[in-house]
Amino acid sequence: MTAFALAYTLHVLAALVWVGGMFFAWIVLRPAAVAALEGPARLKLWAQVFPRFFIWVWAAVVLLPISGIGLLHLRFNGFESAPRYVQIMMGLYLVMTALFIRIQALQLPQLQQAVTAEDWPEGAATLGKIRRLVGINLIIGLLVVALASARPLF
Ligand code: HEM
């Protein structure tokens, strides 16, 4: 396997895991949890789901720029000559990572505290904030993948 093929494969797998995980959480698991579980059980479920998923998001957060910058050098000889869609991809990566770190550092601990204290209204409010941020990140992630795939147009 060439360095290019390795970097490309890791890059696309990392994007797949992050964006696909958010798609599943938002579009499939969220409505299923609302239909099947009462409020407290739902909050306990999400307090278990997020830390497990976030390990994989961290892997993607680390792998995407490493493999992406590798690809930049192998394919476009560095930042200067990179096409506009790659510049946009890097900018949107920063936005996605900032939102993810906000959830990880601020909102997940709040959710876990509320669940431990059995403060369900507080937990529901925090879960609502997380849902909004994950929704935004999902839309950005889908846009980045669409942009990368439609690159001949840019
Ligand atoms: C610092 C962050 C990033 C850098 C430097 C970067 C850079 C690159 C480069 C150079 C390519 C190859 C482009 C080509 O061969 O024409 C690429 C492809 C790709 N990137 Fe990124 N990227 C970054 C973040 C992301 C993120 C956050 C996602 C999605 C969530 C993503 C998804 C993709 C996909 C799906 C491709 C493959 C496109 C295809 O072949 O159809 N990248 N990236």
CSV table of N, CA and C and ligand atoms in Angstrom, one decimal, residues 4 8 11-12 15 18-19 64-65 68-69 71-72 75-76 85-86 89-90 92-93 96 141 144-145 148-149 151, ligand 1:
chain,number,residue,atom,x,y,z
A,4,PHE,N,0.1,7.3,0.0
A,4,PHE,CA,-1.2,8.0,-0.4
A,4,PHE,C,-2.4,7.2,-0.2
A,8,TYR,N,-5.3,8.1,2.4
A,8,TYR,CA,-6.7,8.3,1.9
A,8,TYR,C,-7.7,7.4,2.6
A,11,HIS,N,-8.3,8.5,6.1
A,11,HIS,CA,-9.1,9.8,6.1
A,11,HIS,C,-10.5,9.5,5.9
A,12,VAL,N,-10.8,8.7,4.9
A,12,VAL,CA,-12.2,8.4,4.6
A,12,VAL,C,-12.9,7.6,5.7
A,15,ALA,N,-13.8,9.9,8.6
A,15,ALA,CA,-14.9,10.7,8.3
A,15,ALA,C,-16.2,9.9,8.4
A,18,TRP,N,-17.2,9.2,12.1
A,18,TRP,CA,-17.7,10.4,12.8
A,18,TRP,C,-19.1,10.8,12.3
A,19,VAL,N,-19.1,11.0,11.0
A,19,VAL,CA,-20.4,11.5,10.4
A,19,VAL,C,-21.5,10.4,10.5
A,64,LEU,N,-8.1,12.8,11.1
A,64,LEU,CA,-8.5,13.6,9.9
A,64,LEU,C,-7.4,14.6,9.6
A,65,PRO,N,-6.9,15.4,10.5
A,65,PRO,CA,-5.9,16.4,10.1
A,65,PRO,C,-4.5,15.7,9.7
A,68,GLY,N,-5.2,14.1,6.4
A,68,GLY,CA,-5.5,15.2,5.5
A,68,GLY,C,-4.3,16.0,5.1
A,69,ILE,N,-3.4,16.3,6.1
A,69,ILE,CA,-2.2,17.1,5.8
A,69,ILE,C,-1.2,16.3,5.0
A,71,LEU,N,-2.2,14.0,2.8
A,71,LEU,CA,-2.8,14.0,1.5
A,71,LEU,C,-2.4,15.3,0.8
A,72,LEU,N,-2.5,16.4,1.5
A,72,LEU,CA,-2.2,17.7,1.0
A,72,LEU,C,-0.8,17.8,0.4
A,75,ARG,N,-0.4,15.2,-2.6
A,75,ARG,CA,-1.3,15.4,-3.8
A,75,ARG,C,-1.1,16.8,-4.4
A,76,PHE,N,-1.0,17.8,-3.5
A,76,PHE,CA,-1.0,19.2,-3.9
A,76,PHE,C,0.2,20.0,-3.6
A,85,TYR,N,-11.8,23.7,-2.3
A,85,TYR,CA,-12.7,22.8,-1.5
A,85,TYR,C,-11.9,22.2,-0.3
A,86,VAL,N,-10.6,22.0,-0.5
A,86,VAL,CA,-9.8,21.5,0.6
A,86,VAL,C,-9.6,22.5,1.7
A,89,MET,N,-12.8,22.5,3.6
A,89,MET,CA,-12.8,21.3,4.4
A,89,MET,C,-12.0,21.5,5.7
A,90,MET,N,-10.9,22.2,5.6
A,90,MET,CA,-10.1,22.4,6.8
A,90,MET,C,-10.8,23.4,7.8
A,92,LEU,N,-14.1,23.9,8.0
A,92,LEU,CA,-15.2,23.2,8.6
A,92,LEU,C,-14.8,22.2,9.6
A,93,TYR,N,-13.6,21.6,9.4
A,93,TYR,CA,-13.1,20.7,10.4
A,93,TYR,C,-12.9,21.4,11.7
A,96,MET,N,-16.3,21.9,13.4
A,96,MET,CA,-16.8,20.6,13.9
A,96,MET,C,-16.1,20.2,15.2
A,141,GLY,N,-20.9,18.0,8.7
A,141,GLY,CA,-20.2,16.8,8.3
A,141,GLY,C,-20.7,16.3,7.0
A,144,VAL,N,-19.4,18.5,4.3
A,144,VAL,CA,-18.0,18.3,4.0
A,144,VAL,C,-17.8,17.1,3.1
A,145,VAL,N,-18.5,16.0,3.4
A,145,VAL,CA,-18.4,14.8,2.6
A,145,VAL,C,-19.0,15.1,1.2
A,148,ALA,N,-16.4,17.1,-0.7
A,148,ALA,CA,-15.2,16.4,-1.1
A,148,ALA,C,-15.6,15.5,-2.3
A,149,SER,N,-16.8,14.9,-2.3
A,149,SER,CA,-17.2,14.0,-3.3
A,149,SER,C,-17.5,14.7,-4.6
A,151,ARG,N,-15.9,17.3,-5.8
A,151,ARG,CA,-14.8,18.2,-6.0
A,151,ARG,C,-14.5,18.6,-7.4
B,1,HEM,C1,-7.6,19.4,8.8
B,1,HEM,C2,-8.7,18.7,8.3
B,1,HEM,C3,-8.7,18.2,6.9
B,1,HEM,C4,-7.7,18.2,5.9
B,1,HEM,C5,-6.4,18.8,5.9
B,1,HEM,C6,-8.3,17.4,4.7
B,1,HEM,C7,-7.7,17.2,3.5
B,1,HEM,C8,-8.1,16.4,2.5
B,1,HEM,C9,-7.5,16.2,1.2
B,1,HEM,C10,-6.1,16.8,0.8
B,1,HEM,C11,-8.2,15.3,0.5
B,1,HEM,C12,-7.9,14.7,-0.9
B,1,HEM,C13,-8.6,15.5,-1.9
B,1,HEM,C14,-8.4,15.0,-3.3
B,1,HEM,O1,-7.8,14.0,-3.5
B,1,HEM,O2,-8.9,15.7,-4.2
B,1,HEM,C15,-9.4,15.0,1.3
B,1,HEM,C16,-10.4,14.1,1.0
B,1,HEM,C17,-11.5,13.8,1.7
B,1,HEM,N1,-11.9,14.4,2.9
B,1,HEM,FE1,-10.7,15.7,4.0
B,1,HEM,N2,-9.5,17.0,5.1
B,1,HEM,C18,-9.8,17.4,6.4
B,1,HEM,C19,-11.0,17.2,7.1
B,1,HEM,C20,-12.0,16.4,6.7
B,1,HEM,C21,-13.3,16.2,7.4
B,1,HEM,C22,-13.6,16.9,8.7
B,1,HEM,C23,-14.1,15.4,6.7
B,1,HEM,C24,-15.5,14.8,6.9
B,1,HEM,C25,-16.1,14.9,8.0
B,1,HEM,C26,-13.3,15.0,5.5
B,1,HEM,C27,-13.8,14.2,4.5
B,1,HEM,C28,-13.1,13.9,3.3
B,1,HEM,C29,-13.5,12.9,2.3
B,1,HEM,C30,-14.8,12.0,2.4
B,1,HEM,C31,-12.5,12.9,1.3
B,1,HEM,C32,-12.5,12.0,0.1
B,1,HEM,C33,-13.2,12.6,-1.0
B,1,HEM,C34,-13.3,11.7,-2.2
B,1,HEM,O3,-12.3,11.1,-2.7
B,1,HEM,O4,-14.4,11.6,-2.8
B,1,HEM,N3,-12.1,15.7,5.5
B,1,HEM,N4,-9.3,15.7,2.5
